[in-house]
Coordinates of C-alpha atoms and ligand atoms in Angstrom, one line a residue:
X9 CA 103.5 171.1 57.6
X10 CA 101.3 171.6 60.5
X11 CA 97.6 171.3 60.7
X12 CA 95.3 172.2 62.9
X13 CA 92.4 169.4 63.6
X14 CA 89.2 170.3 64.4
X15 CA 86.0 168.2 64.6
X16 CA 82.4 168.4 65.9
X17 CA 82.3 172.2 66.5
X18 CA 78.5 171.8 66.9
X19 CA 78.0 175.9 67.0
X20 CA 80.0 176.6 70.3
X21 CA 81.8 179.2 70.1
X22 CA 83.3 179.6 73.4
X23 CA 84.8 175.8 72.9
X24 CA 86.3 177.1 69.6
X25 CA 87.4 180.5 70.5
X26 CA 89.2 178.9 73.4
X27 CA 91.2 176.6 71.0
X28 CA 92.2 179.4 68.6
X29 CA 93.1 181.6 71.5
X30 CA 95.6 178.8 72.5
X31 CA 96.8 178.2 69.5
X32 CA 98.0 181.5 69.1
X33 CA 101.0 180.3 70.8
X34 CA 101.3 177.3 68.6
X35 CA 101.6 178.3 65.2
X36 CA 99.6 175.7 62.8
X37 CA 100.0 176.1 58.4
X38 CA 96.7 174.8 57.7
X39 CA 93.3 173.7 59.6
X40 CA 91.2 171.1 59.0
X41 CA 87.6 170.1 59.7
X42 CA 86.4 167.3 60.3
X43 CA 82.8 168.2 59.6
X44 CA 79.5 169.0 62.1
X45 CA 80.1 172.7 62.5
X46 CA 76.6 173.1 63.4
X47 CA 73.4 171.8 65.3
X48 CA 73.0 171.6 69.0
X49 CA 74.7 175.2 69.8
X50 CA 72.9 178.7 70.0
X51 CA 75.9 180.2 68.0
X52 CA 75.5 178.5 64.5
X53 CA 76.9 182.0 62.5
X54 CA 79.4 182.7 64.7
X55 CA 80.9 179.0 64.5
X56 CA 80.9 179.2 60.9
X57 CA 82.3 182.7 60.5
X58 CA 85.2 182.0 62.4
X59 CA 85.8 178.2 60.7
X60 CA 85.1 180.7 57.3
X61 CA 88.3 182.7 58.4
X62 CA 90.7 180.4 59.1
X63 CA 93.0 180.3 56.6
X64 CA 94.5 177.8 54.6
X65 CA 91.1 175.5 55.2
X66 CA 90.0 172.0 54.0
X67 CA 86.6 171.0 55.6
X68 CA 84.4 168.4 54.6
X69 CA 80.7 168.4 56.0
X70 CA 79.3 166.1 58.8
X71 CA 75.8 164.6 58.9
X72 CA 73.9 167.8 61.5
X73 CA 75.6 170.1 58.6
X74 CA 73.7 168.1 55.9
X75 CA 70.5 168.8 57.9
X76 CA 70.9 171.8 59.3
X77 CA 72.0 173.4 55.4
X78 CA 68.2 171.3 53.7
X79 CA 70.6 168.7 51.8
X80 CA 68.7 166.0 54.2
X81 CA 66.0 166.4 56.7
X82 CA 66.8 164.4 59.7
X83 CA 64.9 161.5 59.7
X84 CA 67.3 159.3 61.4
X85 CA 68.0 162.1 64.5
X86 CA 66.3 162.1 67.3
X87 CA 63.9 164.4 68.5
X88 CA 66.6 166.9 70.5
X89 CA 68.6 166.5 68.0
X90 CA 66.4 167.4 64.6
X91 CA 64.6 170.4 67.2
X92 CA 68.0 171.8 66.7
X93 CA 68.9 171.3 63.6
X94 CA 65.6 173.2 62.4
X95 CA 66.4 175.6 64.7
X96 CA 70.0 176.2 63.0
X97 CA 68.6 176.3 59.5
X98 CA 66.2 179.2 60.4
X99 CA 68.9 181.2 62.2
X100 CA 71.5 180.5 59.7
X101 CA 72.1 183.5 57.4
X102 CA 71.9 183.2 53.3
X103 CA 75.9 183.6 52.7
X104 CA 76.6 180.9 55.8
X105 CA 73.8 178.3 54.5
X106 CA 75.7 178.4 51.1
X107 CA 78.8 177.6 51.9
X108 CA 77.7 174.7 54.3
X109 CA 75.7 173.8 51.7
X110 CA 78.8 173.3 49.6
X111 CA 80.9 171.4 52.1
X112 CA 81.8 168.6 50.3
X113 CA 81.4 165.0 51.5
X114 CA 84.4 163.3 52.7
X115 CA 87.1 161.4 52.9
X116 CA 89.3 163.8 51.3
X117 CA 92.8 163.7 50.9
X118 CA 94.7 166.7 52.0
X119 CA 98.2 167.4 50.5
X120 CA 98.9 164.1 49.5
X121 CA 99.4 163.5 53.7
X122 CA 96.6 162.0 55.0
X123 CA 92.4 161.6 54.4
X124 CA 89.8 163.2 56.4
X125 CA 86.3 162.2 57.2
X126 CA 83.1 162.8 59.3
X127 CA 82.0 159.4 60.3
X128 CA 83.8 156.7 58.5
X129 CA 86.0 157.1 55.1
X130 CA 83.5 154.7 53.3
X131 CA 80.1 156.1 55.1
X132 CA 80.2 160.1 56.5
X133 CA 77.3 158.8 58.7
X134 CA 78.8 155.7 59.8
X135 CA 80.6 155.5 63.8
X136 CA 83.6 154.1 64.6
X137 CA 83.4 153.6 68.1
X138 CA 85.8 150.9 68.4
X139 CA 88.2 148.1 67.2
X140 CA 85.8 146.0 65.3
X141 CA 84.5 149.1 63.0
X142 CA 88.3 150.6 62.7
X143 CA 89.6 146.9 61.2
X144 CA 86.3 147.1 59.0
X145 CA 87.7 150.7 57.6
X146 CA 91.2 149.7 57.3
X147 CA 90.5 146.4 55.5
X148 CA 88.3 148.2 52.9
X149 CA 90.6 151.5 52.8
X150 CA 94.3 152.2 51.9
X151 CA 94.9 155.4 53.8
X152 CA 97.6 155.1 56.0
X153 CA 96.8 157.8 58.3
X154 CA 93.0 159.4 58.4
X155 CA 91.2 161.7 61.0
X156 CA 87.9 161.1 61.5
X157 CA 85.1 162.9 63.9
X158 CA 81.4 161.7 64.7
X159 CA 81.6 160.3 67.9
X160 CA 83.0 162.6 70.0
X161 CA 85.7 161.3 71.5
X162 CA 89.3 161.4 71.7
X163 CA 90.6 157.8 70.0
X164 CA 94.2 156.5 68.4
X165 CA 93.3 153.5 66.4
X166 CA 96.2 151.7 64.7
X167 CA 96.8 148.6 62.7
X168 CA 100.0 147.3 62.6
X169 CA 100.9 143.7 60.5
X170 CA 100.0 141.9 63.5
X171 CA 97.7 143.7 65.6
X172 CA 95.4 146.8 66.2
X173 CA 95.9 148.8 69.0
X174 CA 93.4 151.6 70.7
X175 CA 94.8 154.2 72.6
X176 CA 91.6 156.3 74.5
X177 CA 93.7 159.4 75.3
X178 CA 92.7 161.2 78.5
X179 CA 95.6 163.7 79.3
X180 CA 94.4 167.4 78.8
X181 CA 97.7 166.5 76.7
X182 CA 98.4 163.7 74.6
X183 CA 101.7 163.3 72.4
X184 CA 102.2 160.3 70.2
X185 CA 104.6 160.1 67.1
X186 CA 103.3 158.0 64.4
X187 CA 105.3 155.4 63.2
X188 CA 105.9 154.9 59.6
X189 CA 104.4 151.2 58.6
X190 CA 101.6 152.1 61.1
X191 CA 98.3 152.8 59.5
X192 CA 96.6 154.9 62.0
X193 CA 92.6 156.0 62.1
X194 CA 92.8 159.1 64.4
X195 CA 89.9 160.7 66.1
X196 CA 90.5 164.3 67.6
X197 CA 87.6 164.9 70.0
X198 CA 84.8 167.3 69.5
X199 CA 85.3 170.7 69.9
X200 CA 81.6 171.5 71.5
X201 CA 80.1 168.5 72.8
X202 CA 82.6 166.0 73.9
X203 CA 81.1 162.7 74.9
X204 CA 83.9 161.2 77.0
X205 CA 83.2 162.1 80.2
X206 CA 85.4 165.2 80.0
X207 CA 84.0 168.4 79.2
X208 CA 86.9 170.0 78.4
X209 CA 87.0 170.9 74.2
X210 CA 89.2 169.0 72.3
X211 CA 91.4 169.0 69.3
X212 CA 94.5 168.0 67.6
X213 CA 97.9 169.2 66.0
X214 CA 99.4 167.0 63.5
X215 CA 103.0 167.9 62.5
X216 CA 103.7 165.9 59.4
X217 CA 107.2 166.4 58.9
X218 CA 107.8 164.9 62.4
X219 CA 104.8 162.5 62.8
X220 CA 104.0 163.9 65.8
X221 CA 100.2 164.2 66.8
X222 CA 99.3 165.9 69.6
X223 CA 96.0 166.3 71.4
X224 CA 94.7 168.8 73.9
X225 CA 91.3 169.3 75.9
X226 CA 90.8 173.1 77.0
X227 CA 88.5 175.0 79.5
X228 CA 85.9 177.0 78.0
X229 CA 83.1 179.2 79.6
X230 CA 80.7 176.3 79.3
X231 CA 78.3 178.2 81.5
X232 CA 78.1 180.8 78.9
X233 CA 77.6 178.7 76.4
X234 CA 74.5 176.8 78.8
X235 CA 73.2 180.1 79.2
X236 CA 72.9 181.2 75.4
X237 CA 71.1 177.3 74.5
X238 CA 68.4 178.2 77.1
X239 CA 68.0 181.6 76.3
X240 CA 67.4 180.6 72.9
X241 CA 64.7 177.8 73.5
X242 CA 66.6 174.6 72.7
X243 CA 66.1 171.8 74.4
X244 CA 67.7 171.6 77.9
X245 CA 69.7 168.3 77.7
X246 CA 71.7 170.3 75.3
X247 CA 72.8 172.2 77.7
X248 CA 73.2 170.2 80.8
X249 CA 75.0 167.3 78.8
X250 CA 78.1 169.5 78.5
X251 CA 79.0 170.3 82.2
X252 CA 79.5 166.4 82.0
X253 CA 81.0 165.4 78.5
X254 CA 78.0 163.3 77.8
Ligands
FE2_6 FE1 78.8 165.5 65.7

């Protein structure tokens, strides 16, 4: 089976129609999301009406999706940050609301082949950043592989008897077959605001018959997607932070 892996789509849909235009070459059975589908971005109903289309789906919501859909309201974001999300909820249309309303919270297992989760399989709101947070998860978890999202940026975590490893992948493509025996935390990148440096979008294919993860980062009109943030009144480091990845 192979799955698509998307996470942190933060309502760009340039970022995301330039993944699912490239991946019209490389035919995927089933997408996953990772959660965060909106907030930030001036393109919060288009985002979710083409996540809404793809088809088989498993999603699970992130913490700007909580906000943005009422479940919370934002008193731990920031000021940029909770701007937006207000925004979103106002511009998002009844249907759309709804079903992000019904994401549910992860981790989820999908197929019996791995878990998913926004930040951390024990908290959705919780970062793993790095080695000390992905032993945490993997001493109080029994997954052996899961995909997480939440801190934008491209990570192979892996915990082998001995050791754990982190691989910080920056080719725009990264290939790594996962060994059985391996427990692996895997983090795909964000689709709309990566925070590595790189601006290019990024995502993941995961075959599971042949263990084989791949990861991408893909150019996107990201002075379009500048343009439309402005235009709409959010607040400018929205905009500027993704010419740089930050
Ligand atoms: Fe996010």
């Amino acid at each position: 089976m192979r799955y698509l892996v998307l996470s942190d789509i933060h309502s760009n849909k340039e970022a995301l129609g330039a993944i699912l235009t490239f991946v019209r070459r490389k035919p995927w059975d089933k997408a996953v999301f990772l959660g965060d589908l909106v907030g930030y971005g001036a393109n919060p109903n288009q985002a979710v009406d083409m996540v809404r289309r793809l088809k088989p789906l498993a999603a699970i919501r992130g913490n700007h999706d909580k906000v943005c859909a009422g479940i919370e309201d934002g008193e731990l974001f920031n000021r940029i940050a909770l701007e937006a999300a207000m925004w979103t909820r106002k511009k998002l249309t009844p249907s759309n609301l709804r079903w992000l309303k019904s994401l549910p919270e992860g981790p989820m297992t999908v197929d019996e082949r791995f878990a998913i989760s926004h930040g951390t399989p024990i908290d959705e709101d919780a970062y793993i950043f790095g080695e000390i947070e992905a032993l945490n998860v993997f001493r109080h978890t029994e997954f052996p592989i899961c995909f997480f999202g939440h801190s934008h940026f491209p990570v192979v975590f892996s915990l082998s008897p001995d050791a754990i490893t982190t691989v910080l992948t920056v080719a725009p493509t990264f290939r790594m077959k996962l060994k059985q025996g391996v427990r692996y935390l895997v983090n795909p990148g964000s689709v709309g605001q990566p925070r590595d440096g790189n601006p290019l979008a990024s995502f993941a294919l995961y075959d599971s018959d042949s263990r084989m993860l791949t990861i991408h980062r893909i150019a996107y009109r990201v002075k379009d997607t500048q343009a439309k943030i402005l235009k709409a009144g959010l607040p400018r480091p929205l905009a500027d932070r993704l010419a740089i990845g930050r």
